[in-house]
Every structure is written in structure tokens, then in C-alpha cells.
Amino acid sequence: MICKTGIAHGTILALESSATCGEVLNLGTGIKTSINEVARYAAMFTQTFNGVKHLKPIHGDPTGGYASIEKCSRLLKWRPEIQIADGIREHVEWI
């Protein structure tokens, strides 16, 4: 998960850079983050969460992954500036 301001900043840099023409870029954290981790932070910041219900995996669903930000870092000198916990906290405060 990445903060909306990080996505906006990376998108603006990509639009303004000639180095990104024809390139596919991933804007992300570069860190594997589970749904369970996101749920824990949401529970911590909202104080209204009653737990996670785990269901059987659906055939074909990915079991994990994350965006490599190596190309964004190299071409745009871009890296996310906000840690996941802070991004979730800011989002909860915003809503």
C-alpha cells in the first residue's frame, strides 16, 4: 500500500520526465505487505475493527507479491516517503 501523495508525486515526475517515454513503471512501496498487516493497522487506528474472517483462497488468486520500484528509483529518483502505518493513519484521519 502506498500513500496517495506518493502516487501523485511519482505520477507527476513520470509525466515531466523524457526518460519515462515508452516505459512501464510501478509506483509502490517496494515492500511486501499482507492484507493481514493492513487490517491490523486499520484496527489500531479506527478502534472499531472486530477481527478478520479468513476464507478459502479462490483458485487463481495470487498468494503474494509487491511492486518493484527499482525502475522508478533509477529513472525518476523516486521512492515512497511515507511508511505504511503512517499512510493508513493519515487515510483514516482523512475519512
Coordinates of N, CA and C in Angstrom, one line a residue:
M1 N 0.8 -1.2 0.0 CA 0.0 0.0 0.0 C 0.9 1.2 0.0
I2 N 0.5 2.2 -0.8 CA 1.2 3.4 -0.8 C 0.3 4.6 -0.6
C3 N 0.8 5.6 -0.1 CA 0.0 6.8 0.2 C -0.3 7.6 -1.1
K4 N -1.5 8.2 -1.1 CA -2.0 8.9 -2.3 C -1.0 10.0 -2.7
T5 N -0.4 10.7 -1.8 CA 0.5 11.7 -2.1 C 1.8 11.2 -2.8
G6 N 2.2 10.0 -2.4 CA 3.3 9.3 -3.1 C 3.0 9.0 -4.5
I7 N 1.8 8.5 -4.8 CA 1.4 8.2 -6.1 C 1.3 9.4 -7.0
A8 N 0.7 10.5 -6.4 CA 0.6 11.7 -7.1 C 2.0 12.3 -7.5
H9 N 2.9 12.3 -6.5 CA 4.3 12.8 -6.8 C 5.0 12.0 -7.8
G10 N 4.9 10.7 -7.7 CA 5.6 9.8 -8.7 C 5.0 10.0 -10.1
T11 N 3.7 10.1 -10.2 CA 3.0 10.3 -11.5 C 3.4 11.6 -12.1
I12 N 3.5 12.7 -11.3 CA 3.9 14.0 -11.9 C 5.4 13.9 -12.4
L13 N 6.2 13.3 -11.6 CA 7.6 13.1 -12.0 C 7.7 12.3 -13.4
A14 N 6.9 11.3 -13.5 CA 6.9 10.5 -14.7 C 6.4 11.3 -15.9
L15 N 5.4 12.1 -15.7 CA 4.8 12.9 -16.8 C 5.8 13.9 -17.2
E16 N 6.6 14.4 -16.3 CA 7.5 15.5 -16.7 C 8.9 15.0 -17.2
S17 N 9.1 13.7 -17.1 CA 10.4 13.2 -17.5 C 10.4 12.6 -18.9
S18 N 11.4 12.9 -19.7 CA 11.6 12.3 -21.0 C 12.1 10.9 -20.9
A19 N 12.7 10.6 -19.8 CA 13.3 9.2 -19.5 C 12.2 8.1 -19.4
T20 N 11.0 8.5 -19.2 CA 9.9 7.5 -19.0 C 9.1 7.3 -20.2
C21 N 9.4 7.9 -21.3 CA 8.6 7.7 -22.6 C 8.7 6.2 -23.0
G22 N 7.6 5.6 -23.1 CA 7.5 4.2 -23.5 C 7.8 3.2 -22.4
E23 N 8.0 3.7 -21.2 CA 8.4 2.8 -20.1 C 7.1 2.4 -19.3
V24 N 7.2 1.3 -18.7 CA 6.1 0.8 -17.8 C 6.7 1.0 -16.4
L25 N 6.1 1.7 -15.5 CA 6.6 2.0 -14.2 C 5.6 1.5 -13.1
N26 N 6.2 1.0 -12.0 CA 5.4 0.6 -10.9 C 5.6 1.6 -9.7
L27 N 4.6 2.2 -9.3 CA 4.7 3.1 -8.1 C 4.1 2.3 -7.0
G28 N 4.9 2.0 -6.0 CA 4.5 1.2 -4.9 C 5.5 1.4 -3.8
T29 N 5.4 0.5 -2.8 CA 6.3 0.6 -1.6 C 7.6 -0.1 -1.8
G30 N 7.6 -1.1 -2.7 CA 8.7 -2.0 -2.8 C 8.9 -2.9 -1.7
I31 N 7.9 -3.0 -0.8 CA 7.9 -3.9 0.4 C 6.7 -4.8 0.3
K32 N 6.9 -6.0 0.5 CA 5.7 -7.0 0.5 C 4.9 -6.7 1.8
T33 N 3.6 -6.5 1.6 CA 2.7 -6.1 2.7 C 1.5 -7.0 2.6
S34 N 1.1 -7.7 3.6 CA 0.0 -8.6 3.6 C -1.3 -7.9 3.9
I35 N -2.4 -8.4 3.5 CA -3.7 -7.9 3.8 C -3.9 -7.9 5.4
N36 N -3.4 -8.9 6.0 CA -3.5 -9.0 7.5 C -2.8 -7.8 8.2
E37 N -1.6 -7.4 7.6 CA -0.9 -6.3 8.2 C -1.7 -5.0 8.0
V38 N -2.3 -4.8 6.8 CA -3.1 -3.7 6.6 C -4.3 -3.7 7.5
A39 N -4.9 -4.8 7.7 CA -6.1 -4.9 8.6 C -5.7 -4.6 10.1
R40 N -4.5 -5.0 10.5 CA -4.0 -4.7 11.9 C -3.9 -3.2 12.1
Y41 N -3.3 -2.6 11.1 CA -3.1 -1.1 11.2 C -4.5 -0.4 11.2
A42 N -5.4 -0.9 10.3 CA -6.7 -0.3 10.3 C -7.4 -0.4 11.6
A43 N -7.3 -1.6 12.2 CA -7.9 -1.8 13.5 C -7.3 -0.9 14.6
M44 N -6.0 -0.7 14.5 CA -5.3 0.1 15.5 C -5.7 1.5 15.4
F45 N -5.9 2.0 14.2 CA -6.2 3.5 14.0 C -7.7 3.8 14.1
T46 N -8.6 2.8 13.8 CA -10.0 3.1 13.9 C -10.6 2.7 15.2
Q47 N -10.0 1.8 15.9 CA -10.5 1.2 17.1 C -12.0 0.7 17.0
T48 N -12.4 0.3 15.8 CA -13.7 -0.2 15.6 C -13.7 -1.6 14.9
F49 N -12.5 -2.2 14.7 CA -12.4 -3.4 14.0 C -12.6 -4.6 14.9
N50 N -13.4 -5.6 14.4 CA -13.7 -6.7 15.2 C -13.0 -8.0 14.8
G51 N -12.1 -7.9 13.9 CA -11.3 -9.1 13.5 C -11.4 -9.4 12.0
V52 N -10.6 -10.4 11.6 CA -10.6 -10.7 10.2 C -11.2 -12.1 10.0
K53 N -12.0 -12.3 9.0 CA -12.6 -13.6 8.7 C -11.8 -14.1 7.5
H54 N -11.1 -15.2 7.7 CA -10.3 -15.8 6.7 C -11.2 -16.8 5.9
L55 N -11.2 -16.6 4.6 CA -12.0 -17.5 3.7 C -11.0 -18.4 3.0
K56 N -11.6 -19.5 2.3 CA -10.7 -20.3 1.5 C -10.2 -19.5 0.3
P57 N -9.0 -19.7 -0.1 CA -8.4 -19.0 -1.2 C -9.2 -19.3 -2.5
I58 N -9.4 -18.4 -3.4 CA -10.0 -18.6 -4.6 C -9.0 -19.0 -5.6
H59 N -9.3 -20.1 -6.4 CA -8.3 -20.6 -7.4 C -7.9 -19.5 -8.3
G60 N -6.6 -19.4 -8.5 CA -6.1 -18.4 -9.4 C -5.7 -17.1 -8.8
D61 N -6.2 -16.8 -7.6 CA -5.8 -15.6 -6.9 C -4.3 -15.6 -6.6
P62 N -3.6 -14.5 -6.7 CA -2.2 -14.5 -6.3 C -2.0 -14.7 -4.8
T63 N -0.9 -15.3 -4.4 CA -0.7 -15.5 -3.0 C 0.2 -14.5 -2.4
G64 N 0.7 -13.6 -3.2 CA 1.5 -12.5 -2.7 C 2.2 -11.8 -3.8
G65 N 2.9 -10.8 -3.4 CA 3.7 -10.0 -4.4 C 3.7 -8.6 -4.0
Y66 N 4.5 -7.8 -4.7 CA 4.6 -6.4 -4.5 C 5.3 -5.8 -5.7
A67 N 5.2 -4.5 -5.8 CA 5.7 -3.8 -7.0 C 7.2 -3.5 -6.8
S68 N 8.0 -3.9 -7.8 CA 9.4 -3.5 -7.8 C 9.5 -2.0 -8.2
I69 N 10.1 -1.2 -7.3 CA 10.2 0.2 -7.6 C 11.6 0.6 -8.1
E70 N 12.4 -0.4 -8.5 CA 13.8 -0.2 -9.0 C 13.8 0.8 -10.1
K71 N 12.9 0.6 -11.1 CA 12.9 1.4 -12.3 C 12.5 2.9 -12.0
C72 N 11.5 3.0 -11.1 CA 11.2 4.4 -10.7 C 12.3 5.1 -9.9
S73 N 12.9 4.3 -9.1 CA 14.1 4.9 -8.3 C 15.2 5.3 -9.3
R74 N 15.5 4.5 -10.3 CA 16.5 4.8 -11.2 C 16.2 5.9 -12.2
L75 N 15.0 5.9 -12.8 CA 14.7 6.9 -13.8 C 14.2 8.2 -13.2
L76 N 13.5 8.1 -12.1 CA 12.9 9.3 -11.5 C 13.5 9.8 -10.2
K77 N 14.4 9.0 -9.7 CA 15.0 9.3 -8.4 C 13.9 9.3 -7.4
W78 N 12.9 8.5 -7.5 CA 11.6 8.5 -6.7 C 11.6 7.3 -5.8
R79 N 11.2 7.5 -4.6 CA 11.0 6.5 -3.6 C 9.8 7.0 -2.7
P80 N 9.0 6.0 -2.2 CA 7.9 6.5 -1.3 C 8.5 7.1 -0.1
E81 N 7.9 8.1 0.4 CA 8.4 8.8 1.6 C 7.6 8.5 2.9
I82 N 6.5 7.9 2.8 CA 5.7 7.6 4.0 C 5.6 6.1 4.2
Q83 N 5.8 5.7 5.4 CA 5.7 4.3 5.8 C 4.3 3.8 5.8
I84 N 4.0 2.5 5.7 CA 2.7 2.0 5.5 C 1.8 2.4 6.7
A85 N 2.3 2.3 7.9 CA 1.5 2.6 9.1 C 1.0 4.1 9.1
D86 N 2.0 4.9 8.7 CA 1.7 6.4 8.7 C 0.7 6.7 7.6
G87 N 0.8 6.0 6.4 CA -0.2 6.2 5.3 C -1.6 5.8 5.7
I88 N -1.7 4.6 6.4 CA -3.0 4.2 6.8 C -3.6 5.1 7.8
R89 N -2.8 5.6 8.8 CA -3.2 6.5 9.8 C -3.7 7.8 9.2
E90 N -3.0 8.3 8.2 CA -3.4 9.6 7.5 C -4.7 9.4 6.7
H91 N -4.8 8.2 6.1 CA -6.1 7.9 5.4 C -7.3 7.8 6.3
V92 N -7.1 7.2 7.5 CA -8.2 7.1 8.4 C -8.5 8.4 9.0
E93 N -7.6 9.3 9.2 CA -7.8 10.7 9.7 C -8.6 11.5 8.6
W94 N -8.2 11.2 7.3 CA -8.9 11.9 6.2 C -10.3 11.6 6.1
I95 N -10.6 10.2 6.2 CA -12.0 9.8 6.1 C -12.8 10.1 7.4

